[in-house]
Amino acid sequence: MIPFLDLKNINGQYRAELIEACTRVIDSGWYIGGNELAQFEQNFADYCGVKFAIGVANGLDALILTLRAWKELGKLKDGDEVIVPSNTYIASILAITANNLTPILVEPDINTYNIDPKKIEAAITPKTKVILPVHLYGQLAEMPEIMTIANQHNLLVLEDSAQSHGAEINGTRAGNWGDASGFSFYPGKNLGALGDAGAVTTNNEELAQMLRALRNYGSHEKYKNLVPGVNSRLDEIQAAMLDIKLKYLDHEVAHRRKIAQLYLQNIVNPLIKLPLEYKEAEKYQQHVWHLFVIRTEHRETLQEYLAEQGVQTLIHYPIPPHKQQAYKEWNDLNYPISEQIHAEVMSLPIGPTLSVEEAEKVIQLCNSFKA
């Protein structure tokens, strides 16, 4: 069996260092809000090229708390509109509605799967306050264009960077384009913890201070609560493990790129639509290939065929947000590009421990597939 992603082997590469990090935390007797968190926050901020990284419990909280912080700082109020791609994972939208804000769904570019900047302008109203671009599958949204629009209309920008650790355009990485960015360190991410974890990056000190309070019951100082906060803290053990794995992130991404190039250059079956790696000279993209997502009108048949041949694939994601029961008031809305994408996408195996031989087997099977 060729697994979609082999987390045991990925983390096994660093087993000795991870055990040492765990042991160091256990022996320290300090498990929340200590030196390990401070060190990882600084190292991750440096990696992203920003001033501040604030560790939180997970990627969803990273988005929720950033929007909440802007409300506490008077930049947002109930009912304000947030522009978000219509084909994102539902967490991007949950963060908006959790704050009593209004999601405005905008269709993606069919080729990149990221929000289409040309459609953002038409969605802006007097109530629009935030653009929330999602860097889907490991490729940045068209951030130069998005930032131009945001600046023209005085809008905040919150990047959803859950799938794009290290991705960049012209040397500027995910997390350093907008006013803030939410990251997930879910185990399957390119930078994955051994449990749930997340972070917010920003260059705004006032926002960073508010986020540190919100994640800790709204407290800047023990037993003094300035705002109604939550418990959303990145613990010392996960911070220590993430700091170990951060050292190897670029190396792992390089291997993902190698596998992706093998797929791009050698899968030639006309029934399979390959992803677009955006490389226009004036805005060169560095895709980090969190997922290698193909499209086909024969998804179920192809997935069954590959499974029979010992290749595991996944679908990210089968149901668009506006068709989910959680947002049943949207079920009759029509977003044809998103609906096409969600009906056709399938993710092939890719990861830092997938061998060239395994990738070649996937290529051979994709090319031999007949509907």
Short mmCIF file of C-alpha atoms in Angstrom, two decimals:
data_model
loop_
_atom_site.label_atom_id
_atom_site.label_comp_id
_atom_site.label_asym_id
_atom_site.label_seq_id
_atom_site.Cartn_x
_atom_site.Cartn_y
_atom_site.Cartn_z
CA MET A 1 0.00 0.00 0.00
CA ILE A 2 1.23 3.49 -0.89
CA PRO A 3 -0.24 5.64 1.92
CA PHE A 4 -1.56 9.11 1.27
CA LEU A 5 0.65 10.47 4.08
CA ASP A 6 2.78 8.40 6.46
CA LEU A 7 2.86 10.42 9.68
CA LYS A 8 4.58 7.66 11.63
CA ASN A 9 7.54 7.66 9.26
CA ILE A 10 7.59 11.46 8.96
CA ASN A 11 7.90 11.93 12.72
CA GLY A 12 10.05 8.83 13.07
CA GLN A 13 12.83 10.68 11.23
CA TYR A 14 13.16 12.96 14.26
CA ARG A 15 12.26 10.46 16.95
CA ALA A 16 15.37 10.98 19.10
CA GLU A 17 15.10 14.76 18.99
CA LEU A 18 11.36 14.71 19.72
CA ILE A 19 11.83 12.39 22.69
CA GLU A 20 14.62 14.62 23.98
CA ALA A 21 12.37 17.67 23.63
CA CYS A 22 9.54 15.90 25.50
CA THR A 23 11.92 14.82 28.23
CA ARG A 24 13.26 18.36 28.57
CA VAL A 25 9.74 19.71 29.08
CA ILE A 26 8.77 16.96 31.54
CA ASP A 27 11.92 17.54 33.58
CA SER A 28 11.43 21.31 33.57
CA GLY A 29 8.18 21.09 35.54
CA TRP A 30 6.78 23.97 33.44
CA TYR A 31 4.11 22.91 30.94
CA ILE A 32 2.16 26.03 29.89
CA GLY A 33 3.49 29.40 28.74
CA GLY A 34 7.19 28.81 29.31
CA ASN A 35 10.49 29.02 27.48
CA GLU A 36 9.64 26.39 24.86
CA LEU A 37 6.64 28.43 23.65
CA ALA A 38 8.62 31.67 23.66
CA GLN A 39 11.43 30.08 21.66
CA PHE A 40 9.12 28.54 19.07
CA GLU A 41 7.13 31.76 18.69
CA GLN A 42 10.33 33.69 18.02
CA ASN A 43 11.71 31.10 15.60
CA PHE A 44 8.43 30.81 13.69
CA ALA A 45 8.12 34.60 13.49
CA ASP A 46 11.66 34.77 12.11
CA TYR A 47 10.85 32.01 9.61
CA CYS A 48 7.78 33.88 8.33
CA GLY A 49 9.60 37.22 8.35
CA VAL A 50 7.25 38.89 10.85
CA LYS A 51 7.65 40.58 14.23
CA PHE A 52 5.27 38.43 16.23
CA ALA A 53 3.94 34.87 16.36
CA ILE A 54 1.35 34.01 19.00
CA GLY A 55 0.81 30.31 19.69
CA VAL A 56 -2.78 29.11 20.16
CA ALA A 57 -4.53 25.77 20.53
CA ASN A 58 -5.34 25.15 16.84
CA GLY A 59 -5.73 26.73 13.43
CA LEU A 60 -9.43 27.51 13.81
CA ASP A 61 -8.75 29.41 17.03
CA ALA A 62 -6.01 31.34 15.22
CA LEU A 63 -8.64 32.74 12.85
CA ILE A 64 -11.41 33.14 15.44
CA LEU A 65 -9.21 34.97 17.93
CA THR A 66 -7.75 37.33 15.32
CA LEU A 67 -11.22 38.47 14.28
CA ARG A 68 -12.22 38.64 17.96
CA ALA A 69 -9.15 40.77 18.71
CA TRP A 70 -10.06 43.22 15.96
CA LYS A 71 -13.53 43.50 17.49
CA GLU A 72 -12.04 44.20 20.93
CA LEU A 73 -9.77 46.82 19.36
CA GLY A 74 -12.73 48.53 17.71
CA LYS A 75 -11.82 47.65 14.14
CA LEU A 76 -14.83 45.34 13.61
CA LYS A 77 -18.39 45.09 14.91
CA ASP A 78 -21.22 42.57 14.67
CA GLY A 79 -22.59 42.24 11.15
CA ASP A 80 -19.49 43.49 9.33
CA GLU A 81 -18.73 41.59 6.12
CA VAL A 82 -15.73 39.36 5.51
CA ILE A 83 -14.89 38.29 1.95
CA VAL A 84 -13.82 34.63 1.83
CA PRO A 85 -13.42 32.04 -0.95
CA SER A 86 -16.49 29.91 -1.59
CA ASN A 87 -14.44 26.70 -1.98
CA THR A 88 -12.43 26.83 1.24
CA TYR A 89 -12.48 24.31 4.07
CA ILE A 90 -15.36 25.20 6.37
CA ALA A 91 -13.05 26.36 9.21
CA SER A 92 -12.37 29.63 7.37
CA ILE A 93 -16.09 30.40 7.44
CA LEU A 94 -16.72 29.08 10.95
CA ALA A 95 -14.25 31.67 12.24
CA ILE A 96 -16.32 34.44 10.66
CA THR A 97 -19.73 33.33 11.89
CA ALA A 98 -18.33 32.54 15.37
CA ASN A 99 -17.68 36.28 15.67
CA ASN A 100 -21.15 37.36 14.50
CA LEU A 101 -19.63 38.61 11.26
CA THR A 102 -21.09 38.00 7.81
CA PRO A 103 -19.24 35.78 5.29
CA ILE A 104 -19.38 36.97 1.69
CA LEU A 105 -18.50 34.00 -0.52
CA VAL A 106 -16.43 34.75 -3.62
CA GLU A 107 -15.64 32.20 -6.31
CA PRO A 108 -12.09 30.97 -6.94
CA ASP A 109 -9.97 30.86 -10.08
CA ILE A 110 -10.71 27.45 -11.61
CA ASN A 111 -6.99 26.94 -12.37
CA THR A 112 -5.38 27.85 -9.04
CA TYR A 113 -8.34 27.07 -6.73
CA ASN A 114 -7.57 30.29 -4.83
CA ILE A 115 -9.91 33.27 -4.55
CA ASP A 116 -10.16 35.25 -7.79
CA PRO A 117 -9.01 38.85 -7.17
CA LYS A 118 -11.07 40.04 -10.13
CA LYS A 119 -14.21 38.93 -8.29
CA ILE A 120 -13.26 40.50 -4.94
CA GLU A 121 -13.83 44.09 -6.07
CA ALA A 122 -17.40 43.34 -7.16
CA ALA A 123 -18.18 41.84 -3.73
CA ILE A 124 -17.12 44.90 -1.72
CA THR A 125 -19.92 46.89 -0.05
CA PRO A 126 -19.94 49.66 2.59
CA LYS A 127 -20.11 46.86 5.23
CA THR A 128 -16.99 45.05 3.98
CA LYS A 129 -14.19 45.24 6.53
CA VAL A 130 -11.96 42.18 5.94
CA ILE A 131 -10.64 40.05 3.09
CA LEU A 132 -9.80 36.51 4.20
CA PRO A 133 -7.81 34.84 1.40
CA VAL A 134 -7.07 31.13 1.83
CA HIS A 135 -3.77 29.79 0.49
CA LEU A 136 -5.30 26.50 -0.59
CA TYR A 137 -3.24 23.33 -1.07
CA GLY A 138 0.08 25.14 -0.45
CA GLN A 139 -0.01 27.93 -3.05
CA LEU A 140 -0.44 31.55 -2.04
CA ALA A 141 -3.45 33.46 -3.24
CA GLU A 142 -2.58 36.38 -5.53
CA MET A 143 -1.54 38.55 -2.61
CA PRO A 144 -0.05 41.55 -4.48
CA GLU A 145 -3.40 42.13 -6.19
CA ILE A 146 -5.38 41.41 -3.01
CA MET A 147 -3.29 43.84 -0.95
CA THR A 148 -3.75 46.54 -3.59
CA ILE A 149 -7.53 46.10 -3.39
CA ALA A 150 -7.44 46.07 0.42
CA ASN A 151 -5.38 49.24 0.58
CA GLN A 152 -7.64 51.03 -1.91
CA HIS A 153 -10.72 50.22 0.20
CA ASN A 154 -9.08 50.43 3.65
CA LEU A 155 -9.79 46.77 4.42
CA LEU A 156 -8.07 44.43 6.86
CA VAL A 157 -6.51 41.25 5.43
CA LEU A 158 -6.42 38.00 7.39
CA GLU A 159 -4.52 35.25 5.60
CA ASP A 160 -5.61 31.66 6.19
CA SER A 161 -2.18 30.04 5.96
CA ALA A 162 -3.18 26.67 7.40
CA GLN A 163 -1.86 24.82 4.32
CA SER A 164 0.98 27.10 3.24
CA HIS A 165 3.86 27.13 5.74
CA GLY A 166 6.84 28.56 3.83
CA ALA A 167 5.00 29.37 0.59
CA GLU A 168 6.03 32.68 -0.90
CA ILE A 169 5.69 35.21 -3.69
CA ASN A 170 8.86 37.07 -4.66
CA GLY A 171 10.49 36.18 -1.34
CA THR A 172 7.62 37.24 0.96
CA ARG A 173 6.23 34.26 2.82
CA ALA A 174 2.75 33.26 3.88
CA GLY A 175 1.92 35.04 7.10
CA ASN A 176 3.71 38.26 6.12
CA TRP A 177 1.33 39.67 3.50
CA GLY A 178 -1.78 40.69 5.37
CA ASP A 179 -2.44 42.40 8.68
CA ALA A 180 -2.42 38.97 10.32
CA SER A 181 -2.38 35.30 9.42
CA GLY A 182 -3.72 32.13 10.99
CA PHE A 183 -1.66 28.93 10.86
CA SER A 184 -2.62 25.36 11.72
CA PHE A 185 -0.09 22.81 12.94
CA TYR A 186 -2.51 19.88 12.70
CA PRO A 187 -0.38 16.71 12.40
CA GLY A 188 -0.91 16.36 8.64
CA LYS A 189 0.24 19.90 7.80
CA ASN A 190 3.64 20.60 6.27
CA LEU A 191 4.68 21.77 9.74
CA GLY A 192 2.68 19.42 11.91
CA ALA A 193 2.57 18.98 15.67
CA LEU A 194 1.89 15.66 17.38
CA GLY A 195 -1.56 16.91 18.29
CA ASP A 196 -3.54 20.10 17.72
CA ALA A 197 -1.73 23.43 17.62
CA GLY A 198 -1.87 26.76 15.82
CA ALA A 199 -0.45 30.29 15.69
CA VAL A 200 -1.17 33.82 14.51
CA THR A 201 1.52 35.91 12.84
CA THR A 202 1.43 39.70 12.60
CA ASN A 203 3.60 42.82 12.52
CA ASN A 204 1.12 44.74 14.68
CA GLU A 205 2.16 44.89 18.34
CA GLU A 206 -1.27 46.02 19.59
CA LEU A 207 -2.90 43.03 17.91
CA ALA A 208 -0.24 40.67 19.27
CA GLN A 209 -0.82 41.90 22.82
CA MET A 210 -4.58 41.49 22.50
CA LEU A 211 -4.18 37.96 21.13
CA ARG A 212 -1.90 36.96 24.01
CA ALA A 213 -4.62 38.10 26.39
CA LEU A 214 -7.53 36.51 24.52
CA ARG A 215 -5.83 33.09 24.39
CA ASN A 216 -5.37 33.23 28.18
CA TYR A 217 -8.87 34.05 29.51
CA GLY A 218 -8.52 37.69 28.44
CA SER A 219 -5.73 38.23 30.93
CA HIS A 220 -2.63 40.37 30.34
CA GLU A 221 -1.67 39.94 33.98
CA LYS A 222 -2.57 37.04 36.27
CA TYR A 223 -6.04 37.39 37.79
CA LYS A 224 -6.65 40.66 35.89
CA ASN A 225 -8.99 40.10 32.95
CA LEU A 226 -9.28 43.04 30.59
CA VAL A 227 -11.52 41.34 27.99
CA PRO A 228 -13.66 38.16 27.92
CA GLY A 229 -11.17 35.65 26.56
CA VAL A 230 -10.87 31.89 26.15
CA ASN A 231 -8.43 29.11 26.95
CA SER A 232 -6.53 28.54 23.69
CA ARG A 233 -2.89 28.01 24.57
CA LEU A 234 -0.14 26.21 22.69
CA ASP A 235 1.41 23.99 25.35
CA GLU A 236 5.11 23.53 26.03
CA ILE A 237 5.43 19.99 24.67
CA GLN A 238 3.82 20.82 21.32
CA ALA A 239 5.86 24.02 21.06
CA ALA A 240 9.06 22.08 21.72
CA MET A 241 8.19 19.48 19.08
CA LEU A 242 7.25 22.12 16.53
CA ASP A 243 10.56 23.88 17.12
CA ILE A 244 12.38 20.65 16.30
CA LYS A 245 10.38 20.10 13.12
CA LEU A 246 10.68 23.73 12.00
CA LYS A 247 14.40 23.13 11.42
CA TYR A 248 13.57 20.51 8.79
CA LEU A 249 10.58 22.21 7.14
CA ASP A 250 12.41 23.62 4.11
CA HIS A 251 14.11 20.26 3.51
CA GLU A 252 10.76 18.47 3.62
CA VAL A 253 9.19 21.04 1.29
CA ALA A 254 12.05 20.52 -1.18
CA HIS A 255 11.15 16.83 -1.33
CA ARG A 256 7.46 17.65 -1.81
CA ARG A 257 8.45 19.87 -4.74
CA LYS A 258 10.49 17.05 -6.22
CA ILE A 259 7.51 14.67 -6.08
CA ALA A 260 5.19 17.36 -7.47
CA GLN A 261 7.49 17.96 -10.42
CA LEU A 262 7.54 14.24 -11.18
CA TYR A 263 3.74 14.26 -11.25
CA LEU A 264 3.51 17.45 -13.31
CA GLN A 265 6.02 16.27 -15.90
CA ASN A 266 4.89 12.67 -16.25
CA ILE A 267 1.13 12.36 -15.68
CA VAL A 268 -0.18 12.72 -19.23
CA ASN A 269 -3.60 11.08 -19.08
CA PRO A 270 -6.04 13.52 -20.76
CA LEU A 271 -8.74 12.42 -18.29
CA ILE A 272 -6.73 14.03 -15.48
CA LYS A 273 -6.41 17.81 -15.00
CA LEU A 274 -3.16 18.70 -13.24
CA PRO A 275 -2.80 21.62 -10.82
CA LEU A 276 -1.37 24.91 -12.04
CA GLU A 277 1.91 26.01 -10.47
CA TYR A 278 1.86 29.78 -10.79
CA LYS A 279 5.23 31.00 -12.11
CA GLU A 280 4.71 34.26 -13.95
CA ALA A 281 8.02 36.11 -13.83
CA GLU A 282 6.68 39.28 -12.23
CA LYS A 283 5.21 37.41 -9.25
CA TYR A 284 7.09 34.16 -8.93
CA GLN A 285 5.37 31.71 -6.59
CA GLN A 286 7.01 29.07 -4.45
CA HIS A 287 4.35 26.39 -3.99
CA VAL A 288 4.90 24.16 -0.94
CA TRP A 289 2.60 21.35 -2.16
CA HIS A 290 0.73 20.60 1.04
CA LEU A 291 -1.57 18.69 -1.30
CA PHE A 292 -1.23 17.60 -4.92
CA VAL A 293 -4.78 18.02 -6.17
CA ILE A 294 -5.92 16.78 -9.56
CA ARG A 295 -9.36 17.08 -11.13
CA THR A 296 -11.26 14.50 -13.11
CA GLU A 297 -14.86 13.95 -14.14
CA HIS A 298 -14.28 10.27 -13.29
CA ARG A 299 -13.22 10.75 -9.65
CA GLU A 300 -15.00 7.81 -8.05
CA THR A 301 -13.84 5.40 -10.75
CA LEU A 302 -10.24 6.64 -10.59
CA GLN A 303 -10.18 6.53 -6.79
CA GLU A 304 -11.50 2.96 -6.78
CA TYR A 305 -8.96 1.94 -9.45
CA LEU A 306 -6.03 3.40 -7.51
CA ALA A 307 -7.25 1.83 -4.25
CA GLU A 308 -7.46 -1.59 -5.93
CA GLN A 309 -3.85 -1.12 -7.01
CA GLY A 310 -2.73 -0.19 -3.48
CA VAL A 311 -2.67 3.62 -3.71
CA GLN A 312 -4.49 5.66 -1.06
CA THR A 313 -6.03 8.96 -2.15
CA LEU A 314 -8.22 11.52 -0.39
CA ILE A 315 -10.77 14.13 -1.43
CA HIS A 316 -10.22 17.71 -0.21
CA TYR A 317 -13.13 18.51 -0.01
CA PRO A 318 -16.25 16.68 -1.26
CA ILE A 319 -18.90 19.21 -0.15
CA PRO A 320 -18.59 23.01 -0.56
CA PRO A 321 -19.40 25.14 2.50
CA HIS A 322 -22.62 26.52 1.02
CA LYS A 323 -23.99 22.97 0.67
CA GLN A 324 -23.24 21.97 4.27
CA GLN A 325 -26.08 21.41 6.73
CA ALA A 326 -24.31 23.76 9.14
CA TYR A 327 -25.15 26.60 6.75
CA LYS A 328 -28.48 25.31 5.49
CA GLU A 329 -29.64 28.86 4.77
CA TRP A 330 -27.12 28.88 1.89
CA ASN A 331 -28.03 25.47 0.43
CA ASP A 332 -29.98 26.95 -2.48
CA LEU A 333 -27.22 29.36 -3.48
CA ASN A 334 -25.31 28.77 -6.69
CA TYR A 335 -21.50 28.84 -6.85
CA PRO A 336 -20.82 26.84 -10.02
CA ILE A 337 -17.03 27.02 -10.02
CA SER A 338 -16.80 25.84 -6.42
CA GLU A 339 -19.36 23.11 -7.06
CA GLN A 340 -17.35 21.87 -10.04
CA ILE A 341 -14.13 21.87 -8.04
CA HIS A 342 -15.64 20.02 -5.09
CA ALA A 343 -17.17 17.44 -7.44
CA GLU A 344 -13.92 16.72 -9.31
CA VAL A 345 -10.91 17.16 -7.01
CA MET A 346 -8.82 14.29 -5.67
CA SER A 347 -5.51 14.42 -3.83
CA LEU A 348 -2.66 12.09 -4.80
CA PRO A 349 -0.08 10.89 -2.25
CA ILE A 350 2.61 13.47 -1.52
CA GLY A 351 4.83 13.97 1.48
CA PRO A 352 8.41 14.13 2.74
CA THR A 353 8.77 10.35 3.01
CA LEU A 354 7.08 9.34 -0.26
CA SER A 355 9.79 7.71 -2.39
CA VAL A 356 10.48 8.44 -6.05
CA GLU A 357 9.64 4.80 -6.78
CA GLU A 358 6.26 5.16 -5.10
CA ALA A 359 5.59 8.36 -7.03
CA GLU A 360 6.50 6.63 -10.28
CA LYS A 361 4.03 3.86 -9.46
CA VAL A 362 1.29 6.48 -8.91
CA ILE A 363 2.20 8.09 -12.25
CA GLN A 364 2.08 4.77 -14.08
CA LEU A 365 -1.33 3.94 -12.64
CA CYS A 366 -2.74 7.41 -13.42
CA ASN A 367 -1.55 7.10 -17.01
CA SER A 368 -3.00 3.62 -17.43
CA PHE A 369 -6.43 4.63 -16.09
CA LYS A 370 -9.34 4.36 -18.51
CA ALA A 371 -12.82 5.57 -17.68
#
